[in-house]
Short mmCIF file of C-alpha atoms and ligand atoms in Angstrom, two decimals:
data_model
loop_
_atom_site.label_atom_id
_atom_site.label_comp_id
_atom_site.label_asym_id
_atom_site.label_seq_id
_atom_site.Cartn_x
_atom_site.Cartn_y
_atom_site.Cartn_z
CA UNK B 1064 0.00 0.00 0.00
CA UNK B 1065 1.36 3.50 -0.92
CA UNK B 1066 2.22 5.79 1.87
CA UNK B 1067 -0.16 8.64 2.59
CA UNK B 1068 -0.40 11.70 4.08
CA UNK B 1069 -2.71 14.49 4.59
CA UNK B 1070 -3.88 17.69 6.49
CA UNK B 1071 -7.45 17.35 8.66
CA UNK B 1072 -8.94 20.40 9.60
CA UNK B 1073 -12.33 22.18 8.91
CA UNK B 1074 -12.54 24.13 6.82
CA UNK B 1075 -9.49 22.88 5.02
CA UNK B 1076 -10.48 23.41 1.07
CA UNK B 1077 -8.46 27.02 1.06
CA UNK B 1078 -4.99 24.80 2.60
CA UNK B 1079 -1.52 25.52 0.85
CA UNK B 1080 -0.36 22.40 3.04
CA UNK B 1081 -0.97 19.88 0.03
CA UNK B 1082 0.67 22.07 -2.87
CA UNK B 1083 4.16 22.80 -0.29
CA UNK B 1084 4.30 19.06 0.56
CA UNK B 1085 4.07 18.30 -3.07
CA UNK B 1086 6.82 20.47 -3.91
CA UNK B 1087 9.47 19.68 -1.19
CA UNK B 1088 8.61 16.04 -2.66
CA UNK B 1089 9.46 17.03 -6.07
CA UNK B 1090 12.58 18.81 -4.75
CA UNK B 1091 13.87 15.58 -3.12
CA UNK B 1092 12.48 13.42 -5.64
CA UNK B 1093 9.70 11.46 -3.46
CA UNK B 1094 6.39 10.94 -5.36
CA UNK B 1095 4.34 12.33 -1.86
CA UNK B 1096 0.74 11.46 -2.10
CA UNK B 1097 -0.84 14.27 0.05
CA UNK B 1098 -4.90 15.27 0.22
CA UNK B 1099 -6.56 17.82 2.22
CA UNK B 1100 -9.02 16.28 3.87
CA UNK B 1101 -11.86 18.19 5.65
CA UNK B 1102 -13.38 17.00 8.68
CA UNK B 1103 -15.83 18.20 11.60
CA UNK B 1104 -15.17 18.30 15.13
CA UNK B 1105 -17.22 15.27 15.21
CA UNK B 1106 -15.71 13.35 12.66
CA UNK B 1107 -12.03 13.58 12.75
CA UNK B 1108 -11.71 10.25 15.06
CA UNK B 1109 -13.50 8.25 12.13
CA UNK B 1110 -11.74 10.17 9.33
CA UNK B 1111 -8.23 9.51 11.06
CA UNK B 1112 -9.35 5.95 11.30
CA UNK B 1113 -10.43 5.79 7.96
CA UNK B 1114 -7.14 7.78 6.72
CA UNK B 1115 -4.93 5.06 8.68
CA UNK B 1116 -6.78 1.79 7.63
CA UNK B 1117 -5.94 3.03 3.71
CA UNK B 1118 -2.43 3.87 4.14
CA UNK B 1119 -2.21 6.66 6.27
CA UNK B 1120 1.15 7.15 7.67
CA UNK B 1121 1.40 10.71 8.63
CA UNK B 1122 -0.64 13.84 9.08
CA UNK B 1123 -0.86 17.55 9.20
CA UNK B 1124 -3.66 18.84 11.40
CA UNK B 1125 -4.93 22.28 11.53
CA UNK B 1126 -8.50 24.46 13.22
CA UNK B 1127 -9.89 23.00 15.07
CA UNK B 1128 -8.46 19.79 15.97
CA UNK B 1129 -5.33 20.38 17.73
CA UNK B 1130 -5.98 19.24 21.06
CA UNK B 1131 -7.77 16.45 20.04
CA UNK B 1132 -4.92 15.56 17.98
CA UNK B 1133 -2.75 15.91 21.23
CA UNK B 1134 -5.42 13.67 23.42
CA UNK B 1135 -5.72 10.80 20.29
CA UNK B 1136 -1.72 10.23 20.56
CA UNK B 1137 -0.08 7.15 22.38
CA UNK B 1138 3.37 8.99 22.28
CA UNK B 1139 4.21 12.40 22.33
CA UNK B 1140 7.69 14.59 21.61
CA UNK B 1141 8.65 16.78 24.52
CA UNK B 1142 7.38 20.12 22.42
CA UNK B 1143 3.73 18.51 22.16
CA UNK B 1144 3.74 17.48 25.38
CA UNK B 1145 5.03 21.30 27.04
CA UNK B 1146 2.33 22.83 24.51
CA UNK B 1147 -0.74 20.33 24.80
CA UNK B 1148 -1.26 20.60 21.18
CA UNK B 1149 -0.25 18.44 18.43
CA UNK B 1150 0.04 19.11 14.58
CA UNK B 1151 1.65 16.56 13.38
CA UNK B 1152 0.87 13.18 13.35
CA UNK B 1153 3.38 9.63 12.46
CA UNK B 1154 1.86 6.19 12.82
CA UNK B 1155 4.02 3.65 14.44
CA UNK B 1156 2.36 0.34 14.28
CA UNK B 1157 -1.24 0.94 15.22
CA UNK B 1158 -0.97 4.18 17.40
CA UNK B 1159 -0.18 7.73 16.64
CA UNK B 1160 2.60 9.86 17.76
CA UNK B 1161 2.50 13.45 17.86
CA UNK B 1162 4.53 16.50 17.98
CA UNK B 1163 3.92 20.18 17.64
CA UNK B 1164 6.25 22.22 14.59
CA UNK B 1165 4.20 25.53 14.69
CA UNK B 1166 6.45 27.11 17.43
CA UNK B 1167 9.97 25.98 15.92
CA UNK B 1168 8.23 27.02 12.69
CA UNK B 1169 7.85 30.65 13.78
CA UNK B 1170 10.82 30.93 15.28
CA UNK B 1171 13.09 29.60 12.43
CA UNK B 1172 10.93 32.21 10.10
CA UNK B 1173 11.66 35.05 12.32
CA UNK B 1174 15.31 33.82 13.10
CA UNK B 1175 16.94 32.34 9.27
CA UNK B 1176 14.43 34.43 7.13
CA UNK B 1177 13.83 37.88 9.00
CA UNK B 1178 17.23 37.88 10.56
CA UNK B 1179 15.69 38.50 13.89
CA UNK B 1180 17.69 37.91 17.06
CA UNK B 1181 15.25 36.74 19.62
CA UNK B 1182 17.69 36.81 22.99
CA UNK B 1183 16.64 39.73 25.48
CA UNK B 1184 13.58 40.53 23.66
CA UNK B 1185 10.00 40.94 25.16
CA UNK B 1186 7.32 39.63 23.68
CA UNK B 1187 3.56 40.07 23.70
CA UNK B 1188 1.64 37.31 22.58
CA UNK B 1189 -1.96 37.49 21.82
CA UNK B 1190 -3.97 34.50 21.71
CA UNK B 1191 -3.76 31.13 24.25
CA UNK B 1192 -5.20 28.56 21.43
CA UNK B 1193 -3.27 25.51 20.12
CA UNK B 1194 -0.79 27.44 17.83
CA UNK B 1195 -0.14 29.62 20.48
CA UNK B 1196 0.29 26.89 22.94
CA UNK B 1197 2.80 25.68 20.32
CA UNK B 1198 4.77 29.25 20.16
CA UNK B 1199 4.85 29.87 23.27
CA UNK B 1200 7.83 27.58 24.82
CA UNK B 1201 9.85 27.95 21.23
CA UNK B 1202 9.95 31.50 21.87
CA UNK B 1203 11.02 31.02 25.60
CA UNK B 1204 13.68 28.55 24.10
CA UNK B 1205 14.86 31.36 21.99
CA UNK B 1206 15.85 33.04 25.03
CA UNK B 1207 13.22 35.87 25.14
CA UNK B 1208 13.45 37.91 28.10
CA UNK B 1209 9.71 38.03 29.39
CA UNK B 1210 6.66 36.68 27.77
CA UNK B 1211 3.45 38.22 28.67
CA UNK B 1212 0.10 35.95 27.45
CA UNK B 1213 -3.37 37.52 26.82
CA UNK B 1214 -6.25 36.12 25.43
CA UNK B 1215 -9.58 37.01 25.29
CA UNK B 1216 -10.69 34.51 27.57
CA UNK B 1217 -8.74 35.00 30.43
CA UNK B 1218 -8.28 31.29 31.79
CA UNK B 1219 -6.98 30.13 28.65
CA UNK B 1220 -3.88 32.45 28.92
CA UNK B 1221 -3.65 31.52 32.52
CA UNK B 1222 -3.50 27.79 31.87
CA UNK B 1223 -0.70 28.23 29.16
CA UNK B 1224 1.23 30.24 31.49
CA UNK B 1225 0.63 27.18 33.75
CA UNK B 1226 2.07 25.01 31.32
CA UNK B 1227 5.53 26.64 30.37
CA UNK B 1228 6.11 26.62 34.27
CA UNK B 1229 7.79 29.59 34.52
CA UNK B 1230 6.81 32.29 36.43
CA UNK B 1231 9.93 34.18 36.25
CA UNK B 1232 9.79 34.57 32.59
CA UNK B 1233 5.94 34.01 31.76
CA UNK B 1234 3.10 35.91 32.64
CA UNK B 1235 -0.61 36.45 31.53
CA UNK B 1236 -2.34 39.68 31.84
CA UNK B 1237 -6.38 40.61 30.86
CA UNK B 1238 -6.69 42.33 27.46
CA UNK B 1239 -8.22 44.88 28.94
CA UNK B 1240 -4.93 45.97 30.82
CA UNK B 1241 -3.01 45.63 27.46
CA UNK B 1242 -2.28 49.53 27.97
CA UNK B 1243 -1.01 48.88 31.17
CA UNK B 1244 1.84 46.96 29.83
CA UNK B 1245 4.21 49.18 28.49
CA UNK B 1246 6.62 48.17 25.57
CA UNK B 1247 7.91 44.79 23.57
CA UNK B 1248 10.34 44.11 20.94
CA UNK B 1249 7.87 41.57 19.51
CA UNK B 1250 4.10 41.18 19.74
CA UNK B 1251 2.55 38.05 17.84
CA UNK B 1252 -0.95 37.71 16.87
CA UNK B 1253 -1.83 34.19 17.66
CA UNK B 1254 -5.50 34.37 17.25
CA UNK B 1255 -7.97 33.53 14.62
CA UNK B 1256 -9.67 37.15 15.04
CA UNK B 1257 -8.82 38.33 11.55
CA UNK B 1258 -10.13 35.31 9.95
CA UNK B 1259 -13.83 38.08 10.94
CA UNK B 1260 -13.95 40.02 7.96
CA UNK B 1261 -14.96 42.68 10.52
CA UNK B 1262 -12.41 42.46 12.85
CA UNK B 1263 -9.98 45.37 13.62
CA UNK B 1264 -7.44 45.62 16.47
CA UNK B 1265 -7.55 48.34 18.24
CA UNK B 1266 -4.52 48.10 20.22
CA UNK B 1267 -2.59 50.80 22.14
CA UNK B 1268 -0.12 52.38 20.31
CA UNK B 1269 1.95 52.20 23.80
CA UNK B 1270 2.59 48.54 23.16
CA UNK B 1271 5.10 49.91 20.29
CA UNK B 1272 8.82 50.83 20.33
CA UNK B 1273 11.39 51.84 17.86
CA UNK B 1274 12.24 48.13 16.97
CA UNK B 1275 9.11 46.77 17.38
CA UNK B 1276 8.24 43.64 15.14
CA UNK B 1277 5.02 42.54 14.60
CA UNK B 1278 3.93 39.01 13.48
CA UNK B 1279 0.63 37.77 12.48
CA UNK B 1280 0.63 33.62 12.17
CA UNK B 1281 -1.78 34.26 9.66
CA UNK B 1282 -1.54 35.30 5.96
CA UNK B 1283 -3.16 36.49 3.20
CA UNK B 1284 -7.02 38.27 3.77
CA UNK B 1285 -6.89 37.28 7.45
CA UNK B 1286 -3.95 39.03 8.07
CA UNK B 1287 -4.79 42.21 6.79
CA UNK B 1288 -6.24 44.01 10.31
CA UNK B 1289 -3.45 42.92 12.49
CA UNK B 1290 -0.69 44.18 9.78
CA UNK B 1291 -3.05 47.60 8.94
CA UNK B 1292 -2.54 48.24 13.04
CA UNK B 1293 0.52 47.26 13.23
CA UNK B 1294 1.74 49.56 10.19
CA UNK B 1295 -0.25 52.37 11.68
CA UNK B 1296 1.79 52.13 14.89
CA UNK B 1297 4.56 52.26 13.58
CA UNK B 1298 5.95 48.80 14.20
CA UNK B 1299 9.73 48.54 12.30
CA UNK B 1300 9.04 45.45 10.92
CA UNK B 1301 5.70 43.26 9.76
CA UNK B 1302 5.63 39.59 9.22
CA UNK B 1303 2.58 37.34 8.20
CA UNK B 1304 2.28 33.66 8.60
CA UNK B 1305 3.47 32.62 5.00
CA UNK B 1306 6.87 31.94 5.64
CA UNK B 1307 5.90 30.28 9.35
CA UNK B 1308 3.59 27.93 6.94
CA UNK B 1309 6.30 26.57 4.91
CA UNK B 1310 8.59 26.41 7.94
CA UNK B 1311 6.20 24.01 10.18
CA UNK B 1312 5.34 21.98 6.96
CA UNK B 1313 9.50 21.59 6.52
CA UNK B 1314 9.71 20.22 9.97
CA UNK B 1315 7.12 17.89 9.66
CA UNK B 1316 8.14 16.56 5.88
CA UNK B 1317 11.43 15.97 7.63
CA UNK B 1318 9.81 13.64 10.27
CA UNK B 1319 7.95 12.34 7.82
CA UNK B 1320 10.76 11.45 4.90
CA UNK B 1321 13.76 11.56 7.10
CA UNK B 1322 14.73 14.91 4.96
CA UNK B 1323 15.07 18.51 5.26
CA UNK B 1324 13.42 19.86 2.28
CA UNK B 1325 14.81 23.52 1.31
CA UNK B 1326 12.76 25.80 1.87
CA UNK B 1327 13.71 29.26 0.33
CA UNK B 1328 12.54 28.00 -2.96
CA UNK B 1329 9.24 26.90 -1.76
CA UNK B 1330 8.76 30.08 0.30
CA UNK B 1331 9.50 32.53 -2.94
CA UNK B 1332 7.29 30.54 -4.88
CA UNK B 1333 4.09 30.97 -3.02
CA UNK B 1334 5.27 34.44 -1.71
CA UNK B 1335 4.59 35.51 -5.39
CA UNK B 1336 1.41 34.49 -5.08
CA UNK B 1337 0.17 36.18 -1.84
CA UNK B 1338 2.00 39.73 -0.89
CA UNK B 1339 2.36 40.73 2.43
CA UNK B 1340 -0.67 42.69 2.90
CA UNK B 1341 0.22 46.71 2.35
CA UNK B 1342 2.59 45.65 -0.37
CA UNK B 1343 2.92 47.32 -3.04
P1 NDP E 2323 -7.46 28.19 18.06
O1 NDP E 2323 -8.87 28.05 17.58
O2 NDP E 2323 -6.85 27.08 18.83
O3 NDP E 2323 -7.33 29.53 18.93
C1 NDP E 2323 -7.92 30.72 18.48
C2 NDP E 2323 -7.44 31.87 19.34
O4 NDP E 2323 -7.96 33.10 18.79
C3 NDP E 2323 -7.91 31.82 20.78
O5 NDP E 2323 -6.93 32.37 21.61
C4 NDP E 2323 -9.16 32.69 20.74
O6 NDP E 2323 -9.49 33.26 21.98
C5 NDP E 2323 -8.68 33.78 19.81
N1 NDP E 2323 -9.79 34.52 19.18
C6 NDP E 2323 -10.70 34.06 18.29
N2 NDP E 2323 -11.53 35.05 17.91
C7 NDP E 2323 -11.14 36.17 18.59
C8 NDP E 2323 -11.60 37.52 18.62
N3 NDP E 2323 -12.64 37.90 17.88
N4 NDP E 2323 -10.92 38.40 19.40
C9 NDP E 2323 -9.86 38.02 20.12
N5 NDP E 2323 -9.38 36.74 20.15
C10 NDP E 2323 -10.02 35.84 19.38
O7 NDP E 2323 -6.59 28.51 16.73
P2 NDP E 2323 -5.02 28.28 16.50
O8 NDP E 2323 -4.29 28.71 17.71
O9 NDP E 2323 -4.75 26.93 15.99
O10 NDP E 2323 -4.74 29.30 15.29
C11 NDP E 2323 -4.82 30.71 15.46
C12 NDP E 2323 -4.58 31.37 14.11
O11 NDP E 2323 -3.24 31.15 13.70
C13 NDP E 2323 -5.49 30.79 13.03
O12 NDP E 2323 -6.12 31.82 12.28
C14 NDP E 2323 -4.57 29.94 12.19
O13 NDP E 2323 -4.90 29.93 10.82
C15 NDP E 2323 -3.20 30.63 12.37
N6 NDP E 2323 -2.10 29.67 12.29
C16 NDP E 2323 -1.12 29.84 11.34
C17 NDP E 2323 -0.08 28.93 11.26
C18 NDP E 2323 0.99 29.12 10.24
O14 NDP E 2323 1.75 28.19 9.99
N7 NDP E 2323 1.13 30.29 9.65
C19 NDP E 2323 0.02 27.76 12.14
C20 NDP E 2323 -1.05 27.70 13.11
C21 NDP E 2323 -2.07 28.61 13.16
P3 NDP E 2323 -10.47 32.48 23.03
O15 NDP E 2323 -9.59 31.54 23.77
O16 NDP E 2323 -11.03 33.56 23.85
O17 NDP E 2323 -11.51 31.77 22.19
#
């Protein structure tokens, strides 16, 4: 039976997962049979099951099924197990095992393609869901100075804090208080609020200094209200999800294929195709 591998999510129809695995394959000539493969809340356990029983031998999985990716596995990698998420799955025998990529996605984005030292820097991030679950120890493993959570709902950013287990370096704070928090180097938007066509952020302009970078994990239309504040502060640099994207997928190809797929290439190529919003 031929290998397969996929990305579960809903709604998945709009993922670039299937067209980057496809072309790291073709770059280190492995025929990679790769589907999207959209599935409810309710559903994914069968679907996985399904996926498996035909092949299945790893898998991508995206909104909303994170943490019931994390809860499904038998064995975990350290990362998954610190975040409580999982977005990658590799079947070994007749049980999963998971990991998490997102955060050592992000941070090799910002680090090898943005040229962004991360040491000493304080970050803000918004958002306590599974990707930010994921980011949240590879950016304390970076060697940020302080990382301050908030999320909307203020338990969620409370139990991540929790989770990194340490209280030194990690704090949460109520978005409401976000102008009580003075300054950071970096502030990454880690929720799925612009994915509202009428979101906006309206966040204090004190939350901004003179090498502020600002990172949205997501791309394209659902980027665009982060980035427009962001711009309009002032920020020095902007940075959507695209290059994250092909980062995480590279991490989990290699688990997959035992091979580090090049990414620059892959990157440029669907860069062309979706400009950082406020490009010209
Ligand atoms: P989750 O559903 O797990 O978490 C969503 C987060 O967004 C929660 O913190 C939630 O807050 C917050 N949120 C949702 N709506 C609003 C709102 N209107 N105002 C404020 N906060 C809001 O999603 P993920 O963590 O998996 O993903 C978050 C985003 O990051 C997604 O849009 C996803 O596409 C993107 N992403 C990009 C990746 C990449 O490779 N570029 C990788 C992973 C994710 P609350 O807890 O209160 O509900």
């Amino acid at each position: 039976m031929t290998d397969r591998y996929a990305v579960f999510g809903h709604p998945i129809a709009h993922s670039l997962s299937p067209d980057i695995h496809a072309a790291f394959g073709r770059q280190e000539g492995i025929a990679v049979d790769y589907r999207a493969i959209d599935a409810t809340p309710d559903g994914f356990l069968a679907a996985l099951e399904a996926f498996a029983a035909e092949g299945g031998r790893g898998a991508n999985v995206t909104l909303p099924h994170k943490e019931a990716a994390f809860a499904l596995c038998t064995t975990r990698t350290a990362r998954a197990t610190r975040a409580g998420s999982v977005n990658t799955l590799l079947r070994k025998g007749d049980r999963w095992h998971g990991d998490t990529t997102d955060g050592a996605g992000l941070v090799r984005d910002l680090t090898d393609r943005h040229g962004q030292d991360l040491r000493g820097r304080r970050v803000l991030l918004l958002g306590a869901g599974g990707s930010a679950r994921s980011v949240a120890p590879s950016l304390l493993d970076a060697g940020i100075r302080e990382l301050v959570v908030v999320n909307r709902t203020p338990e969620r950013a409370d139990e991540l804090i929790d989770a990194m287990g340490e209280p030194g370096r990690a704090l949460s704070r109520y978005w409401d208080d976000l102008h009580d928090l003075g300054d950071f180097e970096l502030i990454v938007n880690a929720t799925s609020a612009g994915r509202d066509p009428s979101a906006s952020f309206k966040l204090p302009l004190s939350l901004v200094n003179s090498m502020t970078t600002a990172v949205d994990l997501n791309y394209g239309d659902a980027a665009i209200a982060f980035l427009a504040w962001a711009r309009a502060a002032e920020c020095r640099n902007t940075v959507d999800g695209l290059g994250m994207l092909v980062e995480q997928a590279a991490e989990s190809f290699q688990q997959w294929h035992e091979v580090r797929p090049d990414t620059d290439a892959v990157y440029a190529g669907l860069r062309g195709n979706h400009r950082l919003t406020g490009e010209e």
